[in-house]
Structures are given as structure tokens and as C-alpha cells.
Short mmCIF file of C-alpha atoms in Angstrom, two decimals:
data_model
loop_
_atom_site.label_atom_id
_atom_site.label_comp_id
_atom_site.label_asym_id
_atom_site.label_seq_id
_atom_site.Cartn_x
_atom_site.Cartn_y
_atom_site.Cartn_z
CA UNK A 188 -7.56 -29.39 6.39
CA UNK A 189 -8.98 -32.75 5.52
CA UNK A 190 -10.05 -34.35 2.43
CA UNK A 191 -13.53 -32.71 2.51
CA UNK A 192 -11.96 -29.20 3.10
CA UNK A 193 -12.99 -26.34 1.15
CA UNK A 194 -10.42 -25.59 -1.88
CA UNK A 195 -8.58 -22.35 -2.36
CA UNK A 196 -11.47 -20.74 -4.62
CA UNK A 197 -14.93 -21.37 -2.18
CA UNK A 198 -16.29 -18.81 -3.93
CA UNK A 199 -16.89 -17.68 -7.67
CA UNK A 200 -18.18 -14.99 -9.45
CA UNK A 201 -21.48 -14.88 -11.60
CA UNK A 202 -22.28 -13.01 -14.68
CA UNK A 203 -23.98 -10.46 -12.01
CA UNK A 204 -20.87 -10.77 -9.53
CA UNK A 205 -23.10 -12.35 -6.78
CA UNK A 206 -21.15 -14.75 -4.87
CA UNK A 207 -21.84 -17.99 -4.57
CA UNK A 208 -20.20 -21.20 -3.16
CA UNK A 209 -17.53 -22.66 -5.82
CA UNK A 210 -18.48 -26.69 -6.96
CA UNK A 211 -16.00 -28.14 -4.38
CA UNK A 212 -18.20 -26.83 -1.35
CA UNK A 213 -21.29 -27.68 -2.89
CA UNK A 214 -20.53 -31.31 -3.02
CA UNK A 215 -18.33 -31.57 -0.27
CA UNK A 216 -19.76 -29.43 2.91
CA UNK A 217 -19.63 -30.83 6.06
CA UNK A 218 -19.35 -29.27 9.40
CA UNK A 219 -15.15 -29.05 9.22
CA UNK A 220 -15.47 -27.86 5.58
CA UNK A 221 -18.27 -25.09 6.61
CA UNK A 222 -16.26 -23.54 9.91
CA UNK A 223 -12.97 -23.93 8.13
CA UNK A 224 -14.52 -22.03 4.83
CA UNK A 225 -16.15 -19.46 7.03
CA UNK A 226 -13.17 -19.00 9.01
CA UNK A 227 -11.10 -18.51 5.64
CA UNK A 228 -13.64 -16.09 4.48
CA UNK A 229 -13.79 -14.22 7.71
CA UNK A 230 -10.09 -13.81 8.33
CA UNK A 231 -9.30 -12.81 4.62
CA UNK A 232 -11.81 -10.59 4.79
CA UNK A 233 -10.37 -8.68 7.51
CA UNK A 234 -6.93 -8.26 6.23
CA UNK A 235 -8.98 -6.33 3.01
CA UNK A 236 -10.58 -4.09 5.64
CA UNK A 237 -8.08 -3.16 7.28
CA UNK A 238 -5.89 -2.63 4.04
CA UNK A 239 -9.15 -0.33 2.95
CA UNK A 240 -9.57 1.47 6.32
CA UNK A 241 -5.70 2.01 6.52
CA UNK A 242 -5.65 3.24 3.15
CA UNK A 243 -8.77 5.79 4.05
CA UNK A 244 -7.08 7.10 7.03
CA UNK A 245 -3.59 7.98 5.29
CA UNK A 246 -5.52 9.81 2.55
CA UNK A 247 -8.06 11.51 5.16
CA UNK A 248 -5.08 13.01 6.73
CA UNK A 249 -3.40 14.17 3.80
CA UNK A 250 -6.56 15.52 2.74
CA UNK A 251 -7.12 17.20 5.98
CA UNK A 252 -3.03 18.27 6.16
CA UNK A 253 -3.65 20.32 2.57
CA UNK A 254 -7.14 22.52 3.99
CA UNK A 255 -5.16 23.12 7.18
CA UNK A 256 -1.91 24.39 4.87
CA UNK A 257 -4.40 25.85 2.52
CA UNK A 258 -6.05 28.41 5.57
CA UNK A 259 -2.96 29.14 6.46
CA UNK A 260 -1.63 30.49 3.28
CA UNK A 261 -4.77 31.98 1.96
CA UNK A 262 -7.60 31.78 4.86
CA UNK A 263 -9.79 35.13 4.93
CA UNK A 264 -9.51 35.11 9.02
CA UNK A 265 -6.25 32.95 9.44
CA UNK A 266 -5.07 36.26 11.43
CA UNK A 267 -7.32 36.45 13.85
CA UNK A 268 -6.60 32.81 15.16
CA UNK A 269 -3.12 32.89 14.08
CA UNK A 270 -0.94 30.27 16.58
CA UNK A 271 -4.24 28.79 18.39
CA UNK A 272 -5.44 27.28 14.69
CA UNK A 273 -4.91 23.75 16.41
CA UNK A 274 -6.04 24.00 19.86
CA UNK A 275 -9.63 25.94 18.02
CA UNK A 276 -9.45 23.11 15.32
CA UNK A 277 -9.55 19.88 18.24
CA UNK A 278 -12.05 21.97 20.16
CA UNK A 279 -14.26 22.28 16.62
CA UNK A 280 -13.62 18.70 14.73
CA UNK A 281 -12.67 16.40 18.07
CA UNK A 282 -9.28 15.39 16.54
CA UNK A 283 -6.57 15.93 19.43
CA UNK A 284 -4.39 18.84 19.05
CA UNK A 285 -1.46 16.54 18.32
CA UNK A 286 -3.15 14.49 15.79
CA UNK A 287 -3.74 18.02 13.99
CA UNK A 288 -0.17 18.55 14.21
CA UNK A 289 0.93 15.06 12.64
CA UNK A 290 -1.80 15.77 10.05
CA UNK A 291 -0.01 19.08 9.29
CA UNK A 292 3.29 18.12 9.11
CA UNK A 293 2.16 14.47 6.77
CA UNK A 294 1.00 16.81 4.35
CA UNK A 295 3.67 19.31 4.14
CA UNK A 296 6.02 16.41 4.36
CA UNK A 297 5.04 13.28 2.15
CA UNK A 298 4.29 13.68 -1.12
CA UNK A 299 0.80 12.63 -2.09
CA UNK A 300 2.82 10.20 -4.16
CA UNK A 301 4.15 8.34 -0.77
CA UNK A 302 0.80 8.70 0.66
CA UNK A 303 -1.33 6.57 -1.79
CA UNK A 304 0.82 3.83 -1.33
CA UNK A 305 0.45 0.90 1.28
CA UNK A 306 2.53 2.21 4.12
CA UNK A 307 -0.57 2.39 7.46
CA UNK A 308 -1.18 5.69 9.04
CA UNK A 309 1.06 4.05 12.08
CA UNK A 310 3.77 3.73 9.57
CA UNK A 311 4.20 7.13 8.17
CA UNK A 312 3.45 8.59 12.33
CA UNK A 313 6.23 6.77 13.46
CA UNK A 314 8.60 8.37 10.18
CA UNK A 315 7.45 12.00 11.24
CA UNK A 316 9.41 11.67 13.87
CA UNK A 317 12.61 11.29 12.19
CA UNK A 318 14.28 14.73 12.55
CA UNK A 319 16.06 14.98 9.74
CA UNK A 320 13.33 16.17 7.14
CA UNK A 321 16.18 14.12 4.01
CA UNK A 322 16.38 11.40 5.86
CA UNK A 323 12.72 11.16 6.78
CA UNK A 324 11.88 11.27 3.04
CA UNK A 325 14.49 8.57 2.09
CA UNK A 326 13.17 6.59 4.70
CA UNK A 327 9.38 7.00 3.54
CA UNK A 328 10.10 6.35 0.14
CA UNK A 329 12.11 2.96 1.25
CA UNK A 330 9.33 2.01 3.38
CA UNK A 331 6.13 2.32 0.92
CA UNK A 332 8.14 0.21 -1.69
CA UNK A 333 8.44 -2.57 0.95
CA UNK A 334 5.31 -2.87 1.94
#
């Protein structure tokens, strides 16, 4: 970045937390300043969405994990589909048949506790397939600190 770069803060918050362009772009835009601000902006702005959208999915599926353990335990017709729950479930929602069955097993597994921290969907797929249910739990718990 050169002397007329953007500084760390390009933008600042008003009373009505509008954003607006901090003093040092105001007086010092130029065409460098304005990509390499926008650039900033951009790619900073994608590592919050995807922190959000990670975040989403890992709760969705816990979410989704608890109805599916909920019908089983207490659904009025859980009998009459019994084993083929999944298969009927993909067919219905569009979720794969082996996403259902990661979904299941996240919930039963992980504590909601693991599952609102930062570790991605990805993260805590990859763990399921630890064998060891102990293990897998040490290993989850070891992994959501670090990230």
C-alpha cells in the first residue's frame, strides 16, 4: 500500500450506524486507495459470511438432528415408516439420505454446547467419522477451542 492507501478503519460508524468512509479516504482517494479499500472491504467481508453461513449450517443440522431424534422417540406414525425414515425424509426435504444420517448422528453426538462454537459443518463431518464415540468427543471438544 502506498502513502495514499486507505488506513485500517475506512469506515466508521454514525449515531444511526450508517457507514460511511472514515477521514483518511475522504481526503486521500485515488484510484489505488479506492480498489485497494474496496478490495479490503470485499475480502473481509467474505470471511464474516462465511463465518455466518458456517455457523447457520452447524446449527440447522443440529436443529434438524433433534426433530429427527424427537419422531423417533415420540412420533404418532414413527411405526409405520420405521427403518425407511431417511430414504422417505431425502425423497420429502431433498437432503441426501446420507446427509440425514450425519445430521442424526451430530445431534445425538455433539452437545449443543460443541455445536455453537466455531468449528464449520466440514469440521464436525469429518469428526463423525471417528469410531470411537470417547474419542470423537475429546476430539470435538479439542477442536472447537482451537478454532
Amino acid at each position: 500500500m502506498g502513502r495514499d492507501a486507505v488506513g485500517e478503519k475506512d469506515l466508521v460508524m454514525t449515531t444511526k450506524k450508517k457507514p460511511r468512509p472514515s477521514a483518511s479516504v475522504k481526503g486521500s482517494l485515488n484510484f489505488t486507495a479506492l480498489a485497494e479499500a474496496i478490495q479490503r472491504v470485499h475480502e473481509e467481508s467474505a470471511v464474516v459470511v462465511n463465518r455466518v453461513v458456517n455457523t447457520a449450517v452447524t446449527l440447522r443440522n443440529w436443529i434438524i438432528g433433534a426433530y429427527i431424534v424427537e419422531y423417533e422417540m415420540h412420533g404418532a406414525d414413527r411405526a409405520k415408516y420405521g427403518e425407511k425414515l431417511f430414504p422417505r425424509l431425502a425423497e420429502r426435504t431433498g437432503l441426501s439420505e446420507a446427509l440425514l444420517g450425519e445430521i442424526h448422528l451430530f445431534y445425538r453426538e455433539v452437545p449443543i454446547s460443541y455445536a455453537r462454537r466455531k468449528l464449520s459443518w466440514t469440521g464436525y463431518r469429518h469428526l463423525l467419522r471417528v469410531a470411537d464415540s470417547k474419542k470423537r468427543l475429546v476430539l470435538i471438544k479439542e477442536a472447537s477451542q482451537k478454532n
